[in-house]
Coordinates of C-alpha atoms and ligand atoms in Angstrom, one line a residue:
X31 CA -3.2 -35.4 4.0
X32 CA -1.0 -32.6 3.0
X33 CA -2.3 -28.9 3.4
X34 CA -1.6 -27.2 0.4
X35 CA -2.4 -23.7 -0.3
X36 CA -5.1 -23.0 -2.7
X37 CA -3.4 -20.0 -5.2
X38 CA -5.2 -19.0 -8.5
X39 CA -2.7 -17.1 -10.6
X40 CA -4.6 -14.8 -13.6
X41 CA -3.6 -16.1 -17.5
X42 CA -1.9 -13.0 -17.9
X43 CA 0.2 -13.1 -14.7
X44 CA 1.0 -16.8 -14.9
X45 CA 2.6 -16.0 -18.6
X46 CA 4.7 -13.2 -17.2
X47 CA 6.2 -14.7 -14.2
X48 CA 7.0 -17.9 -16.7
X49 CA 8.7 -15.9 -18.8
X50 CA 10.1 -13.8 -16.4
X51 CA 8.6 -10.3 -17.7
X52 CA 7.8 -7.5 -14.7
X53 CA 4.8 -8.1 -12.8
X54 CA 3.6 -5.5 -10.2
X55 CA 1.3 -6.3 -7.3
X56 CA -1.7 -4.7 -6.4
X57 CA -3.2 -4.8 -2.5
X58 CA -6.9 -4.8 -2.5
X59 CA -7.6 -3.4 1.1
X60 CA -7.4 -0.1 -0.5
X61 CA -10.0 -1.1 -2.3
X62 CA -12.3 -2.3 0.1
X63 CA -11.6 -0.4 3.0
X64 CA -9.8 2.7 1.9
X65 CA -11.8 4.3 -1.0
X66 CA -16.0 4.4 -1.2
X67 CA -17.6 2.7 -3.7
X68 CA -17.6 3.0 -7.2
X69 CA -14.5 5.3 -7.1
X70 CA -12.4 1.8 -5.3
X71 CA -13.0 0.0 -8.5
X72 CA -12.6 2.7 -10.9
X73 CA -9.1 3.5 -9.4
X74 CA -8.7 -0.3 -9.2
X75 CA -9.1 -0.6 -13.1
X76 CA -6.8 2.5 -13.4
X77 CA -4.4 1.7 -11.5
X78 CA -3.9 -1.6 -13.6
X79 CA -4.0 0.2 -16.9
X80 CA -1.1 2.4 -15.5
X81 CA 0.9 -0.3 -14.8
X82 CA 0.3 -2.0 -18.1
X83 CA 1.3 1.5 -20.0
X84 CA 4.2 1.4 -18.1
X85 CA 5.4 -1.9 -19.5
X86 CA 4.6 -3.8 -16.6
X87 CA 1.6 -6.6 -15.7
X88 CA -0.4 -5.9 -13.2
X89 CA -1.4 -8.7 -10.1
X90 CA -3.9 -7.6 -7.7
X91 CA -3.9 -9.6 -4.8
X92 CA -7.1 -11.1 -2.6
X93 CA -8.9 -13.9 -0.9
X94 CA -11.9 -14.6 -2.6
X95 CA -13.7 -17.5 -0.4
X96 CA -10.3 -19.2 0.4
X97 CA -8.2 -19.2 -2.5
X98 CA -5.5 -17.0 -2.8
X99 CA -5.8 -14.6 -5.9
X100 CA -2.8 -13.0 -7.5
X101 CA -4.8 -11.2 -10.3
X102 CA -8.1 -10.4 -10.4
X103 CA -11.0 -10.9 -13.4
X104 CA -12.9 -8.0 -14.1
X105 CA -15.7 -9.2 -12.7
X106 CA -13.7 -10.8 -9.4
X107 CA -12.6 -6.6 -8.6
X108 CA -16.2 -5.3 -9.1
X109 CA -17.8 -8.0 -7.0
X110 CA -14.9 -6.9 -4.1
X111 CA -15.4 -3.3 -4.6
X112 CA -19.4 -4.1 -3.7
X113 CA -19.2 -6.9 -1.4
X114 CA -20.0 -5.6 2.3
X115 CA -18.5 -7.2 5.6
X116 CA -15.2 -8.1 3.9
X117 CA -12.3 -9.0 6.0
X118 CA -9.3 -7.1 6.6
X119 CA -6.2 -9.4 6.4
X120 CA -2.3 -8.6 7.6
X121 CA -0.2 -11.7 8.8
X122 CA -1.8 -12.6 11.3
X123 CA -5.4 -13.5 9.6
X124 CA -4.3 -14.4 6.5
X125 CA -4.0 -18.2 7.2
X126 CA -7.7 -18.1 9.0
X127 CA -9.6 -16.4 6.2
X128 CA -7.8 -19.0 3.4
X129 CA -8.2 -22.2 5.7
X130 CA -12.1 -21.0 6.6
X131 CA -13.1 -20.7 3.1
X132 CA -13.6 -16.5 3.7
X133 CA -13.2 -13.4 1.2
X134 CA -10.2 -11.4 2.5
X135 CA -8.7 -8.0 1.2
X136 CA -5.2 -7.8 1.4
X137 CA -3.5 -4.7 3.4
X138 CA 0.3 -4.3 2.7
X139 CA 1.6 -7.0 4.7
X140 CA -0.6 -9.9 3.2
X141 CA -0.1 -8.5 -0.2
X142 CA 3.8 -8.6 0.7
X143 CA 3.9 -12.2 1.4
X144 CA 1.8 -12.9 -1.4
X145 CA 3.6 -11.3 -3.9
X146 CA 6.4 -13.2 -2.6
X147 CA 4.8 -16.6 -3.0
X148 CA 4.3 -15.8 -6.5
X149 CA 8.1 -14.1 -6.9
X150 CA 7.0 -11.3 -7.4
X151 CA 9.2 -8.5 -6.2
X152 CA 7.7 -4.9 -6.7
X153 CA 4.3 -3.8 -5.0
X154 CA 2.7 -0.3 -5.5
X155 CA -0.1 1.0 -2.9
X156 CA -0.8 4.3 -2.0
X157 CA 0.4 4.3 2.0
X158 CA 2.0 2.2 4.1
X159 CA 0.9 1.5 7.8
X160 CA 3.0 2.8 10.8
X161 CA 3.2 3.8 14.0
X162 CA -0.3 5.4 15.0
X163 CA -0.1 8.7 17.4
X164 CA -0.5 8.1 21.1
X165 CA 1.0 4.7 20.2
X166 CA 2.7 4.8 23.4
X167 CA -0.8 4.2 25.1
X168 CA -2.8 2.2 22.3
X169 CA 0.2 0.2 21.3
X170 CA -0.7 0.3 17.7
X171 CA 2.2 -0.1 14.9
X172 CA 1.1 -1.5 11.9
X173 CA 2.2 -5.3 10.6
X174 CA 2.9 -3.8 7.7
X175 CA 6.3 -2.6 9.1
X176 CA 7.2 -6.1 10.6
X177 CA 6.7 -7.4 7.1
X178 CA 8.6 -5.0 5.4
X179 CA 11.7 -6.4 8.0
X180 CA 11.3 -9.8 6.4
X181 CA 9.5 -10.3 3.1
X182 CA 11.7 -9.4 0.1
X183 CA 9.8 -7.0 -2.0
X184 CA 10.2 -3.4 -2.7
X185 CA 7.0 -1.6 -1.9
X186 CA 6.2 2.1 -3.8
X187 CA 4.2 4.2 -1.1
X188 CA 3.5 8.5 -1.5
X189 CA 5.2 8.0 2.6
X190 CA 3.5 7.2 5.3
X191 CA 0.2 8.4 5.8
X192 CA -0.1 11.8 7.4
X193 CA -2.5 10.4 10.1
X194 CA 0.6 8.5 11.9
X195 CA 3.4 9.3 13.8
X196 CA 6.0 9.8 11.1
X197 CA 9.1 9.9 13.2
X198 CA 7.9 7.3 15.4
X199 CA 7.6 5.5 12.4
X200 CA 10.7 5.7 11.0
X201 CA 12.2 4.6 13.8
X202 CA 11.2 1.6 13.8
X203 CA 12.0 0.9 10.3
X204 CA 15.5 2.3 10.9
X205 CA 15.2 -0.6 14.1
X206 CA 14.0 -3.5 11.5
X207 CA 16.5 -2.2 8.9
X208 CA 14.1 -1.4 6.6
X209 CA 15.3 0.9 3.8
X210 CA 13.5 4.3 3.4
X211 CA 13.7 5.6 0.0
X212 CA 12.5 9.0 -1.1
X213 CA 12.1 9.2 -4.7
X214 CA 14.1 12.3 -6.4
X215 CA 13.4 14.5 -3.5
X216 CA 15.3 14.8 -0.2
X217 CA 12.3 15.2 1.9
X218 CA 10.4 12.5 2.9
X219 CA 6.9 12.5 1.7
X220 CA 3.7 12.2 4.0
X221 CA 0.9 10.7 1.2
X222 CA -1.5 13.6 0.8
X223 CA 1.5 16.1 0.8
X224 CA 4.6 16.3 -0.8
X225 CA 6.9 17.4 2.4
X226 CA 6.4 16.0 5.8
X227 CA 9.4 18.5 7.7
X228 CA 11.4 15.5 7.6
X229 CA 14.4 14.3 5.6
X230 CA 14.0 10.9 4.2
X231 CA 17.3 8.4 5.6
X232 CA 17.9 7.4 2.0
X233 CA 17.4 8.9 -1.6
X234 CA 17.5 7.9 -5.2
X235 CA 16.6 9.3 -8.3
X236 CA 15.6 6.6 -10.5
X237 CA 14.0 3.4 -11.0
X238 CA 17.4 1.5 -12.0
X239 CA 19.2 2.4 -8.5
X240 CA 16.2 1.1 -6.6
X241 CA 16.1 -2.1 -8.4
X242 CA 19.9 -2.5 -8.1
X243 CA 19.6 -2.0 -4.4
X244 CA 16.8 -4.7 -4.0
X245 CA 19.0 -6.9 -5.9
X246 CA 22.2 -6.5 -4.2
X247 CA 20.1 -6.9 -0.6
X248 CA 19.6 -10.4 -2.2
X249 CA 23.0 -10.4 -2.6
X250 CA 24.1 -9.8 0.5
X251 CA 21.3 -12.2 1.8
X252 CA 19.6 -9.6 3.7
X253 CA 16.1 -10.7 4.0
X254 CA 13.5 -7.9 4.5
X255 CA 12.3 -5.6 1.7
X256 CA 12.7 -1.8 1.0
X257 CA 10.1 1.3 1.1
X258 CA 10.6 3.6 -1.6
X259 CA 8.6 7.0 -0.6
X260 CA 7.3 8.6 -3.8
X261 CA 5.9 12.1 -4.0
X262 CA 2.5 12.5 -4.8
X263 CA 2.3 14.6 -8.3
X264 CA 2.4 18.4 -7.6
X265 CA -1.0 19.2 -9.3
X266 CA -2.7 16.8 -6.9
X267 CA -1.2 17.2 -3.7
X268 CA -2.7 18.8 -0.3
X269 CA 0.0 21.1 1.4
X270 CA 0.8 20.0 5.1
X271 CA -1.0 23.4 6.3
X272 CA -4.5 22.1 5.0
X273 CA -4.4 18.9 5.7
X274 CA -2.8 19.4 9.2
X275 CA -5.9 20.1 10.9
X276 CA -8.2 17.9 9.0
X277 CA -6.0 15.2 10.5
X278 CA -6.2 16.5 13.8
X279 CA -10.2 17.0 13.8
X280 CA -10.2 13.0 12.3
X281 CA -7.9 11.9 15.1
X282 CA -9.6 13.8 17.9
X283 CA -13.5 12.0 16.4
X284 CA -11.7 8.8 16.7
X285 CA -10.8 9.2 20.2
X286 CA -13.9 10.6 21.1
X287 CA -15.4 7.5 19.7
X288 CA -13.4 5.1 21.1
X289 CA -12.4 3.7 16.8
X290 CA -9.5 1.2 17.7
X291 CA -7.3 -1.7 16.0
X292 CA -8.0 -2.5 12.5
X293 CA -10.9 0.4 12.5
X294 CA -8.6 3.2 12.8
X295 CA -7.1 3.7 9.5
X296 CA -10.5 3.1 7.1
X297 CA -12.3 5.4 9.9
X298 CA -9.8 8.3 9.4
X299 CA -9.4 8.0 5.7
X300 CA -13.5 7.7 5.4
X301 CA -13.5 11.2 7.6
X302 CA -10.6 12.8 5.8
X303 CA -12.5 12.3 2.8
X304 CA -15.7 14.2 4.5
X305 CA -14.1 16.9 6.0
X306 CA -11.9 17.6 2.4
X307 CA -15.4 17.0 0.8
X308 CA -13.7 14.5 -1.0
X309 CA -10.1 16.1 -2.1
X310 CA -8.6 13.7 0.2
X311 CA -9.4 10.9 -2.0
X312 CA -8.6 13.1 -5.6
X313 CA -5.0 12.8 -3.8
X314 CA -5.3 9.3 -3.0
X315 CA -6.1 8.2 -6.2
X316 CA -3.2 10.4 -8.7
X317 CA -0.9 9.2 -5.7
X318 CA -1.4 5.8 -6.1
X319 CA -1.4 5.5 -9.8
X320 CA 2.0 7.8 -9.6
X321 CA 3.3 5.0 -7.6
X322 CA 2.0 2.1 -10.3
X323 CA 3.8 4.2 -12.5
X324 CA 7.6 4.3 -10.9
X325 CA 6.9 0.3 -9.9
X326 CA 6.3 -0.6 -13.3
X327 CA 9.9 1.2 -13.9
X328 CA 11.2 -0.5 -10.9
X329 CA 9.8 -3.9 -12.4
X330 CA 11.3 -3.6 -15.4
X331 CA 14.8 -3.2 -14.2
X332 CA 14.5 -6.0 -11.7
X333 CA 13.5 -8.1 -14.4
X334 CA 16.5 -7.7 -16.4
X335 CA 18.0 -9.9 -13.8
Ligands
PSU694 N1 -3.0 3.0 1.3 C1 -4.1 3.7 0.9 N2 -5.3 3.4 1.5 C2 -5.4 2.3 2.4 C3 -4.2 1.5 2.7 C4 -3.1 2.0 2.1 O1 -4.0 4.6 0.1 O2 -6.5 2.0 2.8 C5 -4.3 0.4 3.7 C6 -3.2 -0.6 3.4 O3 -3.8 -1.9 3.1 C7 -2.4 -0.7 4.6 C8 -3.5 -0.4 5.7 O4 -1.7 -1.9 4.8 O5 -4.2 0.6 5.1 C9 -2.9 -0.1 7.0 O6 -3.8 -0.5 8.0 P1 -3.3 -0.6 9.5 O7 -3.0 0.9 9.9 O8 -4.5 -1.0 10.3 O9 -2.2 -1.5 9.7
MN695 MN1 -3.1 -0.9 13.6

């Protein structure tokens, strides 16, 4: 027999990608690993309504005990935003959890090649993995920039998180030629903060450039995807001088505590979170639903074929 892959697309996703209206895609392991409970599932159901006042249909993306969602029920994203023990899948895990009948949150990566499954080509999230500091040691560079080398879709981010190595990081997009795209701003962004000290390779000003560029990779038949770095909203940001040493304090309790792998980005976030007696995640969520926002844009352009 055949393996097939057992995909559930929502009503209202199924009747957009038929008729070839914009669909965004939604990752879930912010959800489950990167915001507390109930403030995951509130953002969650923001996040969507953004996307679907921006002209757009939104697709978040899990496993719910082996069957690949693209678009979650109501009920579906509360029960994840509970559910305790849920695994964290990239690449590498994402066949495992399906075939073993398990309930997987997606990270970048696994929502990547999802959306692509379904051909769907924009994806907003709030950060992107990278290069972690000390990586030189630990080894640790997030999947998430592999996939962005090789799976066609164009991913809104606020910039790599400040707890990474940003350079670091962007070398090794430059290496996978990945496209780094600040949005209106020369300076790239670093999530929580608007400036990061660093100029971005690449910048464009609107939506209908970054679509055109997506399209004419497919032109060129350039595989890999692009990373468009959008600023977090001014109102809502955390300048580099206050959140500096809240990353550093996070970073150093990791260490101390021996947090490694897969642990290391929901640890920091959950500490940032303390320490900014919860500021941190204000940012996260108007950054996120900023980036729904220019992805719906983005959507809507590449859907005009
Ligand atoms: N963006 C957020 N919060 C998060 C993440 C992104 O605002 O929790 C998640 C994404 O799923 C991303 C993952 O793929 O963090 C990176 O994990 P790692 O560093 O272990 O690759
Ligand atoms: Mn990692």
């Amino acid at each position: 027999m055949t393996t097939t892959l057992p995909l559930t697309l929502a009503s209202d996703v199924a009747k957009a990608l038929e008729a070839s209206a914009p669909v965004v895609a939604l990752e879930s392991t912010i959800i489950t690993h990167g915001m507390p409970y109930p403030q995951n599932v509130e953002t969650a159901r923001m996040v969507e309504e953004d996307v679907r006042a921006a002209g757009a249909t939104p697709a978040t993306i899990a496993i719910l005990d082996g069957t690949l969602h693209i678009g979650l029920e109501d009920a579906q994203l509360e029960a994840l935003a509970q559910a305790k023990d849920v695994m964290k899948v990239s690449r590498a895990d994402m066949p495992v959890c399906i075939a073993k009948g398990a309930t997987g949150a997606t990270t970048v990566a696994a929502t990547m090649i999802a959306a692509h499954i379904a051909g769907i080509g924009t994806f907003a999230t709030g950060g992107i993995g990278g290069v972690h500091r000390g990586a030189s040691e630990t080894f640790d560079i997030s999947a998430d920039l592999l996939e962005l080398a090789q799976t066609p879709v164009t991913v809104v981010a606020a910039g790599p998180k400040a707890i990474l190595d940003i350079p670091k990081t962007l070398e090794v997009l430059e290496t996978n030629g990945v496209p780094v795209i600040a949005y209106g701003q020369d300076e790239l962004p670093a999530f929580w903060s608007r400036g990061s000290g660093i100029t971005a390779p690449l910048r464009l000003d609107d939506a209908a450039a970054i679509a055109a560029s997506a399209k004419m990779r497919a032109a060129m038949g350039l595989s890999g995807g692009q990373l468009v770095a959008n600023p977090i909203p001014e109102a809502d940001e955390i300048t580099r001088d206050v959140i500096g040493p809240v990353v550093d304090t996070a970073l150093a309790e990791a260490e101390t505590k021996g947090i490694a792998a897969k642990d290391v980005t929901p640890f920091l976030l959950q500490r940032i979170f303390e320490l900014t007696e919860g500021r941190s995640l204000t940012a996260n969520i108007a950054l996120v639903r900023n980036n729904a926002r220019l992805a719906a844009q983005i959507a809507q352009h590449l859907a005009k074929g």
